[in-house]
Short mmCIF file of C-alpha atoms in Angstrom, two decimals:
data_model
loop_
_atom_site.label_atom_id
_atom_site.label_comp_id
_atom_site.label_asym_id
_atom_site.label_seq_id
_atom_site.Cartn_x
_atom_site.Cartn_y
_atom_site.Cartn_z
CA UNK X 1144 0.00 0.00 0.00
CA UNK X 1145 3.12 2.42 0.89
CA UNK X 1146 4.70 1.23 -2.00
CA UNK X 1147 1.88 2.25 -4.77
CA UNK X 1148 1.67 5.67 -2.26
CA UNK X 1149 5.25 6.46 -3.12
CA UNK X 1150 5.13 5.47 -6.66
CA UNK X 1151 2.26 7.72 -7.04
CA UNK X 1152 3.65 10.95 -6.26
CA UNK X 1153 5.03 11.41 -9.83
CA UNK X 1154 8.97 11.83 -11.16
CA UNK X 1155 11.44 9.86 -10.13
CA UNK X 1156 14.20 11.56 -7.30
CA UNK X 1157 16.49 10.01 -5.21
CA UNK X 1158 14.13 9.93 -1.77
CA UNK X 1159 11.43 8.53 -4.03
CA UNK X 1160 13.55 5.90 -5.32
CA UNK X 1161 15.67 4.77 -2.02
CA UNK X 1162 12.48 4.39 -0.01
CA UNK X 1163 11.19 2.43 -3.18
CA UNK X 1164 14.32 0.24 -2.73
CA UNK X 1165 14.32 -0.49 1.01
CA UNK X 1166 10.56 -1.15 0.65
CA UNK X 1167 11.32 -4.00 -1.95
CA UNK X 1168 14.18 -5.38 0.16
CA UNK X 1169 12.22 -5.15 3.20
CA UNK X 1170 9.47 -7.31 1.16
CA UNK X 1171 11.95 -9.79 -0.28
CA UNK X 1172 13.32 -10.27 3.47
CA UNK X 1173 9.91 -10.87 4.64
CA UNK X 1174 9.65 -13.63 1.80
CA UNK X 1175 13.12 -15.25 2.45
CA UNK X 1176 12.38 -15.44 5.88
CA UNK X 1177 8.74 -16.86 5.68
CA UNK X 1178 10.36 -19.73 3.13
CA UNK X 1179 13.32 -20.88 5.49
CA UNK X 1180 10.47 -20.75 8.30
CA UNK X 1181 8.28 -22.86 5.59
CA UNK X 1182 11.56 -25.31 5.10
CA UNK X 1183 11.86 -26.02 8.26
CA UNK X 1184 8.44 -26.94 9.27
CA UNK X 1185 8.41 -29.34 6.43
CA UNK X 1186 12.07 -31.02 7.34
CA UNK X 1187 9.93 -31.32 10.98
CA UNK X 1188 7.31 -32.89 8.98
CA UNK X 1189 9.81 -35.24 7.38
CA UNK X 1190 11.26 -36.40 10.65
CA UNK X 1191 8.15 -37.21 12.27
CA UNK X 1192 7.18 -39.15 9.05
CA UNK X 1193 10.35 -41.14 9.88
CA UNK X 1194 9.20 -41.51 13.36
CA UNK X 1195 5.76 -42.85 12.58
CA UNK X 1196 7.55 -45.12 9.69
CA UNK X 1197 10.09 -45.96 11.76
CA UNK X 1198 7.60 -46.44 14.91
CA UNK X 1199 10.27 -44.57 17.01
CA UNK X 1200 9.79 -42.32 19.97
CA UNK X 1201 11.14 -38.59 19.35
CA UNK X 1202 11.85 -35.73 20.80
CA UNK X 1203 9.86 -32.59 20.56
CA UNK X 1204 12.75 -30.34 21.54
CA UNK X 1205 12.07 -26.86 23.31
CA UNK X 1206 7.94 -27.62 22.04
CA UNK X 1207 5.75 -24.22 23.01
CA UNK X 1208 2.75 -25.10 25.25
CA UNK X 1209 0.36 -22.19 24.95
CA UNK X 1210 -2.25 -23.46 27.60
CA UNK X 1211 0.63 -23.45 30.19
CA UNK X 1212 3.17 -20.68 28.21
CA UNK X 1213 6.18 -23.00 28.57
CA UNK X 1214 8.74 -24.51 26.75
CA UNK X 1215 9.76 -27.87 27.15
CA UNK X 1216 10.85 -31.26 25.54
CA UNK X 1217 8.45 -34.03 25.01
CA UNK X 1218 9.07 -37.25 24.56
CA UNK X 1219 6.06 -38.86 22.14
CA UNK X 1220 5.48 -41.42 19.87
CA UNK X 1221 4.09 -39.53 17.02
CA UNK X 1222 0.92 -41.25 15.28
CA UNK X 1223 -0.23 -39.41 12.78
CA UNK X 1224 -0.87 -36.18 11.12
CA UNK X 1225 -4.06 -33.74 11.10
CA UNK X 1226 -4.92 -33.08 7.17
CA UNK X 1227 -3.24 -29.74 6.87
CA UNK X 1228 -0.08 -31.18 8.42
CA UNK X 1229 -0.18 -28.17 10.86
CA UNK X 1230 -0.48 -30.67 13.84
CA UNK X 1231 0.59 -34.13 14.87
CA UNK X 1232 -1.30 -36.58 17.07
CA UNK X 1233 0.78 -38.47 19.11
CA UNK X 1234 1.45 -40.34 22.45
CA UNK X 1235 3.25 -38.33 25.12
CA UNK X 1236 5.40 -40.52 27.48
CA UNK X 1237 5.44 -38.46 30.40
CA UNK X 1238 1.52 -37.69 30.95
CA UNK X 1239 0.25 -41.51 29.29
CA UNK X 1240 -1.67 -39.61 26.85
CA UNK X 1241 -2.82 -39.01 23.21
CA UNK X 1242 -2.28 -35.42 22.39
CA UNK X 1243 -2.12 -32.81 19.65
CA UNK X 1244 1.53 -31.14 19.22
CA UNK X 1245 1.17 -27.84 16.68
CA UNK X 1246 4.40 -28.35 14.51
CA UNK X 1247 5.01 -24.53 14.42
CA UNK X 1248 5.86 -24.60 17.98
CA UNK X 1249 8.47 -27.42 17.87
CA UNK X 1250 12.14 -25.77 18.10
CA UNK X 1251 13.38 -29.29 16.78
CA UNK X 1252 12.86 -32.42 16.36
CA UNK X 1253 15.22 -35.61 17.36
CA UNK X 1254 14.65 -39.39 16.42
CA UNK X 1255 15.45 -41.13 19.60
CA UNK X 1256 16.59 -44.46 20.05
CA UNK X 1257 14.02 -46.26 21.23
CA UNK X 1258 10.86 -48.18 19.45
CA UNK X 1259 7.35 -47.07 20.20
CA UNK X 1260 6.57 -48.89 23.99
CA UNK X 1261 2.72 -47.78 24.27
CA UNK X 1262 1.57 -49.04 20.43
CA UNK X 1263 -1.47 -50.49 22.35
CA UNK X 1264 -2.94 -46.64 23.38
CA UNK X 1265 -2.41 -45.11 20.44
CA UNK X 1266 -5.94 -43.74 19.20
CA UNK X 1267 -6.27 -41.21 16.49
CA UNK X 1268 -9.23 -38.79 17.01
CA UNK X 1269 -12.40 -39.39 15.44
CA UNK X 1270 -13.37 -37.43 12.56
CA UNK X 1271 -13.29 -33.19 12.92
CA UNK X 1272 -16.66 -31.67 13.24
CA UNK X 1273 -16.70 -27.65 13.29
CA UNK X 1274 -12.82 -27.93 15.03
CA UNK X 1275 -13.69 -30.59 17.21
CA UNK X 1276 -12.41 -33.80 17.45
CA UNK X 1277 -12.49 -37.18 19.36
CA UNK X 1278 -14.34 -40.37 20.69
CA UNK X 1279 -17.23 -38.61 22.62
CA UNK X 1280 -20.56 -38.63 20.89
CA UNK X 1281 -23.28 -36.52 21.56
CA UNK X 1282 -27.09 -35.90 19.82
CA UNK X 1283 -26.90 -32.07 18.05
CA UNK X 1284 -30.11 -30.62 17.00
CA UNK X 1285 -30.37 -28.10 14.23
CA UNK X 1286 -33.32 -25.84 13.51
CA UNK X 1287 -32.85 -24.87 9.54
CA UNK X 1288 -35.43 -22.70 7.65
CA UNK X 1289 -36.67 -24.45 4.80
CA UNK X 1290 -34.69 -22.57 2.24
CA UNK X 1291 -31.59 -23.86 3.87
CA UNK X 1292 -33.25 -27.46 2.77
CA UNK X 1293 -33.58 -25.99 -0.16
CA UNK X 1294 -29.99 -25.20 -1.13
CA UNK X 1295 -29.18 -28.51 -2.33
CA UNK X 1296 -32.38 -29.37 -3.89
CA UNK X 1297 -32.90 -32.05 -1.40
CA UNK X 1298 -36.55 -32.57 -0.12
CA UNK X 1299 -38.03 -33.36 3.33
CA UNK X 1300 -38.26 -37.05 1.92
CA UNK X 1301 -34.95 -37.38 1.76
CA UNK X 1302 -33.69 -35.63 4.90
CA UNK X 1303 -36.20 -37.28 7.45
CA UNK X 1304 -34.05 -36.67 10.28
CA UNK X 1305 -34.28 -33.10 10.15
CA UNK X 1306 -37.90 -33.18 11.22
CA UNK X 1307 -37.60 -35.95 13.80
CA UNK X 1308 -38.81 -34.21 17.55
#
């Protein structure tokens, strides 16, 4: 927005054309920086994928925890991905327990030596609803006009359970 600002005010003159400049290198910066953060979310990516392969515990080294705001390494036994590979699922020694790690916050991940120990709990969440995910079920009840029914071209026949009581 600066940029077409600056470009608008006419002639070219030297202020004109250094701010020009350090506005395109502070853009390319921007870029470089947002690819090697890019590359190394998707080496992280690779080295779980070895993990789960490999069905070896690793290390989530200095991992961001934004419910407690810490920093700490876990030990897991990754599992699986989420569909946007922005998350993993995995099994996390320490508390017993299936979990979701958000790869973004993982300062680095490290193989470790050992084979998966807990194979048995290992549970990948049940399909996502609206964000939500796991084994729990639970009746939802939705009141929809009837042009909403209409949207598809479906009719009441064939949507019964939208008028069940």
């Amino acid at each position: 927005m600066a940029e077409k600002l600056i470009e608008s005010q006419g002639k070219s003159n030297l202020l004109r054309d250094s701010l020009l400049q350090k506005l395109q290198l502070k853009s390319e910066v921007k870029q470089g920086t947002e690819q090697l953060f890019k590359a190394n979310l998707g080496r992280f990516v690779d080295l779980i994928g070895q993990g789960i392969s490999g069905k070896k515990q690793i290390w989530l080294k200095d991992y961001y925890s934004l419910s407690g705001d810490t920093v700490s390494d876990r030990l897991v036994e990754p599992v699986g991905f989420s569909r946007d590979y922005e998350n993993i699922h995995a099994f996390e020694v320490e508390s017993k327990r299936m979990k979701v790690f958000k790869i973004e916050r993982i300062g680095e991940v490290v193989i470790g030596t050992q084979s998966w120990r807990y194979e048995s709990k290992h549970e990948l969440p049940g399909q996502a609803l609206f964000g939500y995910t796991g084994k729990k079920k639970f009746h939802v009840k939705l009141k929809l006009s009837k042009k909403s029914l209409s949207v598809d071209g479906r009719g009441a026949s064939e949507c019964p359970a939208i008028y069940d009581n």
